[in-house]
PDB file of C-alpha atoms in Angstrom:
ATOM      1  CA  MET A  47     -11.252  48.051   0.042  1.00 95.00           C
ATOM      2  CA  ARG A  48     -14.816  49.335   0.504  1.00 97.00           C
ATOM      3  CA  ILE A  49     -16.357  48.581   3.865  1.00 98.00           C
ATOM      4  CA  LEU A  50     -19.897  48.891   5.183  1.00 98.00           C
ATOM      5  CA  GLY A  51     -20.274  49.914   8.817  1.00 98.00           C
ATOM      6  CA  ILE A  52     -23.411  48.647  10.517  1.00 98.00           C
ATOM      7  CA  ASP A  53     -25.146  49.840  13.678  1.00 95.00           C
ATOM      8  CA  TYR A  54     -27.635  47.014  14.272  1.00 96.00           C
ATOM      9  CA  GLY A  55     -30.820  47.832  16.144  1.00 92.00           C
ATOM     10  CA  SER A  56     -34.043  45.974  16.735  1.00 93.00           C
ATOM     11  CA  ARG A  57     -36.005  48.626  14.780  1.00 94.00           C
ATOM     12  CA  ARG A  58     -33.464  50.368  12.547  1.00 94.00           C
ATOM     13  CA  ILE A  59     -30.068  49.536  11.089  1.00 96.00           C
ATOM     14  CA  GLY A  60     -27.682  52.398  10.499  1.00 95.00           C
ATOM     15  CA  LEU A  61     -25.245  52.121   7.597  1.00 97.00           C
ATOM     16  CA  ALA A  62     -21.989  53.891   6.811  1.00 97.00           C
ATOM     17  CA  LEU A  63     -19.610  53.528   3.901  1.00 98.00           C
ATOM     18  CA  GLY A  64     -15.853  53.823   4.068  1.00 98.00           C
ATOM     19  CA  ASP A  65     -12.707  52.486   2.505  1.00 94.00           C
ATOM     20  CA  THR A  66      -9.232  51.586   3.594  1.00 93.00           C
ATOM     21  CA  ASP A  67      -7.608  54.065   1.171  1.00 94.00           C
ATOM     22  CA  SER A  68      -9.259  57.278   2.369  1.00 94.00           C
ATOM     23  CA  ARG A  69      -9.801  55.975   5.920  1.00 95.00           C
ATOM     24  CA  ILE A  70     -12.955  58.069   6.134  1.00 96.00           C
ATOM     25  CA  ALA A  71     -16.381  56.738   7.099  1.00 96.00           C
ATOM     26  CA  SER A  72     -19.529  58.547   5.973  1.00 95.00           C
ATOM     27  CA  PRO A  73     -23.162  58.017   6.992  1.00 94.00           C
ATOM     28  CA  TRP A  74     -24.920  56.102   4.233  1.00 94.00           C
ATOM     29  CA  GLY A  75     -28.501  55.543   5.288  1.00 93.00           C
ATOM     30  CA  VAL A  76     -30.869  53.585   7.472  1.00 94.00           C
ATOM     31  CA  LEU A  77     -32.734  50.341   6.833  1.00 96.00           C
ATOM     32  CA  PRO A  78     -35.820  49.319   8.752  1.00 96.00           C
ATOM     33  CA  ASN A  79     -35.218  46.062  10.593  1.00 97.00           C
ATOM     34  CA  GLU A  80     -37.761  43.852   8.853  1.00 96.00           C
ATOM     35  CA  GLY A  81     -36.097  40.561   9.748  1.00 96.00           C
ATOM     36  CA  ILE A  82     -32.720  39.014   9.094  1.00 94.00           C
ATOM     37  CA  GLU A  83     -33.631  37.430   5.744  1.00 96.00           C
ATOM     38  CA  LEU A  84     -34.782  40.726   4.225  1.00 97.00           C
ATOM     39  CA  ILE A  85     -31.784  42.563   5.646  1.00 97.00           C
ATOM     40  CA  ILE A  86     -29.382  40.008   4.176  1.00 97.00           C
ATOM     41  CA  ASP A  87     -31.114  40.324   0.785  1.00 97.00           C
ATOM     42  CA  ARG A  88     -30.723  44.110   0.845  1.00 97.00           C
ATOM     43  CA  LEU A  89     -27.113  43.897   1.995  1.00 98.00           C
ATOM     44  CA  SER A  90     -26.368  41.356  -0.763  1.00 98.00           C
ATOM     45  CA  ASP A  91     -27.650  43.849  -3.322  1.00 97.00           C
ATOM     46  CA  MET A  92     -25.440  46.574  -1.833  1.00 96.00           C
ATOM     47  CA  VAL A  93     -22.375  44.317  -1.842  1.00 97.00           C
ATOM     48  CA  GLN A  94     -22.790  43.608  -5.552  1.00 97.00           C
ATOM     49  CA  ARG A  95     -23.806  47.117  -6.589  1.00 97.00           C
ATOM     50  CA  ASP A  96     -21.210  48.985  -4.537  1.00 96.00           C
ATOM     51  CA  ASP A  97     -18.273  46.528  -4.444  1.00 97.00           C
ATOM     52  CA  ILE A  98     -18.358  46.188  -0.662  1.00 98.00           C
ATOM     53  CA  GLU A  99     -15.832  43.630   0.567  1.00 98.00           C
ATOM     54  CA  LYS A 100     -16.353  43.643   4.320  1.00 98.00           C
ATOM     55  CA  PHE A 101     -18.849  44.550   7.027  1.00 99.00           C
ATOM     56  CA  VAL A 102     -17.907  46.084  10.359  1.00 98.00           C
ATOM     57  CA  VAL A 103     -20.698  45.607  12.874  1.00 98.00           C
ATOM     58  CA  GLY A 104     -20.818  47.499  16.138  1.00 95.00           C
ATOM     59  CA  ILE A 105     -21.277  45.274  19.142  1.00 91.00           C
ATOM     60  CA  PRO A 106     -22.052  46.503  22.629  1.00 81.00           C
ATOM     61  CA  LYS A 107     -19.272  45.850  25.124  1.00 77.00           C
ATOM     62  CA  PRO A 108     -21.061  46.340  28.459  1.00 65.00           C
ATOM     63  CA  LEU A 109     -18.993  47.689  31.323  1.00 62.00           C
ATOM     64  CA  ARG A 110     -20.625  45.389  33.871  1.00 64.00           C
ATOM     65  CA  LYS A 111     -20.310  41.620  33.557  1.00 66.00           C
ATOM     66  CA  ALA A 112     -23.995  41.243  34.453  1.00 61.00           C
ATOM     67  CA  ASP A 113     -24.902  43.134  31.257  1.00 62.00           C
ATOM     68  CA  ALA A 114     -22.609  41.079  29.003  1.00 66.00           C
ATOM     69  CA  GLU A 115     -25.432  39.006  27.529  1.00 74.00           C
ATOM     70  CA  ASN A 116     -28.354  41.392  27.548  1.00 83.00           C
ATOM     71  CA  PRO A 117     -30.989  40.983  24.797  1.00 88.00           C
ATOM     72  CA  GLN A 118     -29.385  43.593  22.512  1.00 85.00           C
ATOM     73  CA  VAL A 119     -25.987  41.881  22.699  1.00 87.00           C
ATOM     74  CA  ARG A 120     -27.540  38.471  21.947  1.00 91.00           C
ATOM     75  CA  GLU A 121     -29.559  39.849  19.027  1.00 94.00           C
ATOM     76  CA  THR A 122     -26.500  41.579  17.563  1.00 94.00           C
ATOM     77  CA  LYS A 123     -24.413  38.403  17.862  1.00 94.00           C
ATOM     78  CA  GLU A 124     -27.166  36.423  16.098  1.00 96.00           C
ATOM     79  CA  PHE A 125     -27.183  39.022  13.314  1.00 97.00           C
ATOM     80  CA  ILE A 126     -23.391  38.769  12.941  1.00 98.00           C
ATOM     81  CA  GLU A 127     -23.581  34.966  12.743  1.00 98.00           C
ATOM     82  CA  ALA A 128     -26.339  35.193  10.109  1.00 98.00           C
ATOM     83  CA  LEU A 129     -24.131  37.502   8.020  1.00 98.00           C
ATOM     84  CA  ARG A 130     -21.213  35.083   8.292  1.00 98.00           C
ATOM     85  CA  ASP A 131     -23.467  32.116   7.465  1.00 98.00           C
ATOM     86  CA  ALA A 132     -24.547  34.019   4.328  1.00 98.00           C
ATOM     87  CA  GLY A 133     -20.891  34.198   3.266  1.00 98.00           C
ATOM     88  CA  PHE A 134     -20.066  37.788   4.203  1.00 98.00           C
ATOM     89  CA  VAL A 135     -16.744  38.817   5.715  1.00 98.00           C
ATOM     90  CA  VAL A 136     -17.553  40.419   9.070  1.00 99.00           C
ATOM     91  CA  ASP A 137     -15.428  42.162  11.653  1.00 98.00           C
ATOM     92  CA  THR A 138     -16.735  43.765  14.846  1.00 96.00           C
ATOM     93  CA  GLU A 139     -16.003  46.993  16.648  1.00 95.00           C
ATOM     94  CA  ASN A 140     -16.854  48.111  20.149  1.00 89.00           C
ATOM     95  CA  GLU A 141     -19.755  50.517  19.839  1.00 86.00           C
ATOM     96  CA  ALA A 142     -19.336  51.992  23.311  1.00 75.00           C
ATOM     97  CA  LEU A 143     -20.298  55.659  23.301  1.00 65.00           C
ATOM     98  CA  THR A 144     -21.105  55.742  19.557  1.00 64.00           C
ATOM     99  CA  SER A 145     -24.840  56.117  20.214  1.00 63.00           C
ATOM    100  CA  LYS A 146     -24.268  59.102  22.491  1.00 61.00           C
ATOM    101  CA  LEU A 147     -21.894  60.677  19.979  1.00 64.00           C
ATOM    102  CA  ALA A 148     -24.366  60.086  17.141  1.00 53.00           C
ATOM    103  CA  GLN A 149     -27.263  61.482  19.175  1.00 61.00           C
ATOM    104  CA  ARG A 150     -25.286  64.647  19.894  1.00 64.00           C
ATOM    105  CA  GLN A 151     -24.327  65.012  16.206  1.00 56.00           C
ATOM    106  CA  ALA A 152     -27.945  64.462  15.132  1.00 54.00           C
ATOM    107  CA  GLU A 153     -29.128  67.111  17.586  1.00 60.00           C
ATOM    108  CA  GLU A 154     -26.517  69.533  16.262  1.00 66.00           C
ATOM    109  CA  ALA A 155     -27.712  68.816  12.719  1.00 63.00           C
ATOM    110  CA  GLY A 156     -31.321  69.274  13.818  1.00 60.00           C
ATOM    111  CA  ASP A 157     -32.325  65.826  12.554  1.00 57.00           C
ATOM    112  CA  TRP A 158     -32.670  63.030  15.137  1.00 53.00           C
ATOM    113  CA  ARG A 159     -33.421  60.527  12.331  1.00 58.00           C
ATOM    114  CA  LYS A 160     -29.752  60.610  11.319  1.00 63.00           C
ATOM    115  CA  ARG A 161     -28.532  59.112  14.602  1.00 69.00           C
ATOM    116  CA  ASP A 162     -28.476  55.524  13.317  1.00 85.00           C
ATOM    117  CA  ASP A 163     -26.278  56.146  10.280  1.00 89.00           C
ATOM    118  CA  LEU A 164     -24.146  58.584  12.290  1.00 88.00           C
ATOM    119  CA  ALA A 165     -23.618  55.798  14.846  1.00 91.00           C
ATOM    120  CA  ALA A 166     -22.644  53.425  12.018  1.00 95.00           C
ATOM    121  CA  ALA A 167     -20.151  56.023  10.758  1.00 94.00           C
ATOM    122  CA  ALA A 168     -18.654  56.368  14.258  1.00 93.00           C
ATOM    123  CA  ILE A 169     -18.309  52.581  14.533  1.00 95.00           C
ATOM    124  CA  LEU A 170     -16.640  52.305  11.137  1.00 97.00           C
ATOM    125  CA  GLN A 171     -14.382  55.307  11.753  1.00 94.00           C
ATOM    126  CA  SER A 172     -13.225  53.745  15.016  1.00 92.00           C
ATOM    127  CA  TRP A 173     -12.392  50.513  13.154  1.00 95.00           C
ATOM    128  CA  LEU A 174     -10.546  52.400  10.388  1.00 96.00           C
ATOM    129  CA  ASP A 175      -8.565  54.407  12.951  1.00 93.00           C
ATOM    130  CA  ARG A 176      -7.609  51.249  14.846  1.00 90.00           C
ATOM    131  CA  LYS A 177      -6.461  49.599  11.602  1.00 86.00           C
ATOM    132  CA  LYS A 178      -4.353  52.646  10.785  1.00 80.00           C
ATOM    133  CA  LYS A 179      -2.610  52.184  14.136  1.00 72.00           C
ATOM    134  CA  GLY A 180      -1.976  48.510  13.382  1.00 70.00           C
ATOM    135  CA  GLY A 181      -4.787  47.003  15.450  1.00 61.00           C
ATOM    136  CA  GLY A 182      -5.896  43.496  14.533  1.00 57.00           C
ATOM    137  CA  SER A 183      -9.277  42.149  13.548  1.00 55.00           C
ATOM    138  CA  ARG A 184     -11.909  41.457  16.159  1.00 55.00           C
ATOM    139  CA  LYS A 185     -14.050  38.406  15.777  1.00 53.00           C
TER     140      LYS A 185
END
């Protein structure tokens, strides 16, 4: 099954592609966040063109309860609900530390612009690894 990993941001959306056979996630690009309707249109095209069956969206899991519903968390949850309302199959993955990992990888590659799709790849790889170990879906 082909899966699209998504690192949702208010300005940019990182994408990664992976599948359950190879269990490898690869950075796949970045979309500008031009509003949910346009994003859903672009993702619909990708689903049809590339036979994508599921999305895995990173969601922040704040360490402090006071941060549990910060604006980024709310915006990401709204995005996930919009995807589901559009008929997409969506799972979530904790994106804790993926941004820092992606930033370090982008610095090592000498290209900070890659951090969003590298973060999406880290999110998707975490999900694939958890599935390999028998972990269930997260809603």
